[in-house]
GROMACS .gro file of C-alpha atoms in nm:
model
   85
    1MET     CA    1  -9.617  22.449   2.026
    2ASN     CA    2  -9.523  22.086   1.948
    3PRO     CA    3  -9.167  22.029   1.826
    4ARG     CA    4  -9.145  21.842   1.498
    5ARG     CA    5  -9.088  21.476   1.560
    6PRO     CA    6  -8.797  21.323   1.372
    7LYS     CA    7  -8.883  21.062   1.111
    8THR     CA    8  -8.808  20.715   1.237
    9ASN     CA    9  -8.662  20.436   1.030
   10GLY     CA   10  -8.945  20.186   1.066
   11ASP     CA   11  -8.738  19.902   0.923
   12ALA     CA   12  -8.463  19.958   1.179
   13ILE     CA   13  -8.713  19.945   1.464
   14THR     CA   14  -8.890  19.639   1.322
   15HIS     CA   15  -8.569  19.443   1.263
   16ARG     CA   16  -8.430  19.523   1.606
   17ARG     CA   17  -8.761  19.436   1.773
   18ILE     CA   18  -8.775  19.099   1.597
   19ASP     CA   19  -8.404  19.031   1.669
   20HIS     CA   20  -8.482  19.090   2.037
   21GLY     CA   21  -8.777  18.852   2.021
   22LEU     CA   22  -9.030  19.120   2.112
   23SER     CA   23  -9.383  19.172   1.985
   24GLN     CA   24  -9.505  19.524   1.923
   25THR     CA   25  -9.708  19.494   2.242
   26ALA     CA   26  -9.405  19.383   2.444
   27LEU     CA   27  -9.192  19.670   2.310
   28ALA     CA   28  -9.472  19.916   2.382
   29ARG     CA   29  -9.487  19.796   2.743
   30LYS     CA   30  -9.111  19.827   2.785
   31ILE     CA   31  -9.108  20.186   2.660
   32GLY     CA   32  -9.435  20.294   2.821
   33CYS     CA   33  -9.646  20.364   2.515
   34THR     CA   34  -9.919  20.197   2.311
   35LYS     CA   35  -9.889  19.918   2.056
   36GLN     CA   36 -10.048  20.154   1.805
   37LEU     CA   37  -9.764  20.404   1.850
   38VAL     CA   38  -9.505  20.129   1.789
   39SER     CA   39  -9.697  20.001   1.488
   40GLY     CA   40  -9.728  20.350   1.339
   41ALA     CA   41  -9.357  20.418   1.387
   42GLU     CA   42  -9.266  20.089   1.219
   43ARG     CA   43  -9.491  20.170   0.922
   44GLY     CA   44  -9.354  20.523   0.900
   45LYS     CA   45  -9.694  20.674   0.970
   46ASN     CA   46  -9.588  20.863   1.282
   47GLY     CA   47  -9.266  20.980   1.439
   48LEU     CA   48  -9.166  20.924   1.797
   49SER     CA   49  -9.065  21.192   2.043
   50LEU     CA   50  -8.697  21.204   2.131
   51GLU     CA   51  -8.787  21.082   2.480
   52VAL     CA   52  -8.958  20.770   2.341
   53LEU     CA   53  -8.680  20.717   2.087
   54ALA     CA   54  -8.428  20.725   2.372
   55ARG     CA   55  -8.627  20.455   2.554
   56VAL     CA   56  -8.644  20.242   2.238
   57ALA     CA   57  -8.269  20.283   2.188
   58GLY     CA   58  -8.216  20.175   2.549
   59VAL     CA   59  -8.415  19.855   2.494
   60PHE     CA   60  -8.217  19.776   2.179
   61ASP     CA   61  -7.880  19.894   2.315
   62CYS     CA   62  -7.826  20.125   2.018
   63THR     CA   63  -7.818  20.499   1.958
   64VAL     CA   64  -8.116  20.717   1.873
   65ARG     CA   65  -7.941  20.795   1.545
   66ASP     CA   66  -7.961  20.425   1.455
   67LEU     CA   67  -8.341  20.454   1.466
   68LEU     CA   68  -8.376  20.765   1.248
   69LEU     CA   69  -8.398  20.808   0.873
   70THR     CA   70  -8.092  20.958   0.714
   71GLU     CA   71  -8.137  21.273   0.507
   72THR     CA   72  -8.101  21.062   0.192
   73GLU     CA   73  -8.372  20.820   0.304
   74ASP     CA   74  -8.592  21.110   0.408
   75GLU     CA   75  -8.558  21.276   0.066
   76SER     CA   76  -8.643  20.951  -0.113
   77ASP     CA   77  -8.973  20.950   0.079
   78THR     CA   78  -9.107  21.232  -0.138
   79GLU     CA   79  -9.313  21.159  -0.447
   80PRO     CA   80  -9.126  21.206  -0.775
   81THR     CA   81  -9.277  21.466  -1.001
   82GLU     CA   82  -9.393  21.368  -1.348
   83ASP     CA   83  -9.281  21.566  -1.650
   84VAL     CA   84  -9.585  21.666  -1.847
   85ALA     CA   85  -9.503  21.752  -2.206
   0.00000   0.00000   0.00000
């Protein structure tokens, strides 16, 4: 059974990566994953395991929490329902 991966805040990862002068490829090498995984996390298409998030946080000298969506942000990710009269 795979544990549910937490939703990452793609903007937080992207901004930190750029602030550190890293390409997606360079970040992927530092954390031992693929560029596609980094790209997907930044676009919000896939979550990262806690282990990978911890490595990303180590590169950026921040906490894992800094890289996650808050509950409010997570809730805003859902599609609004239309009222049909």
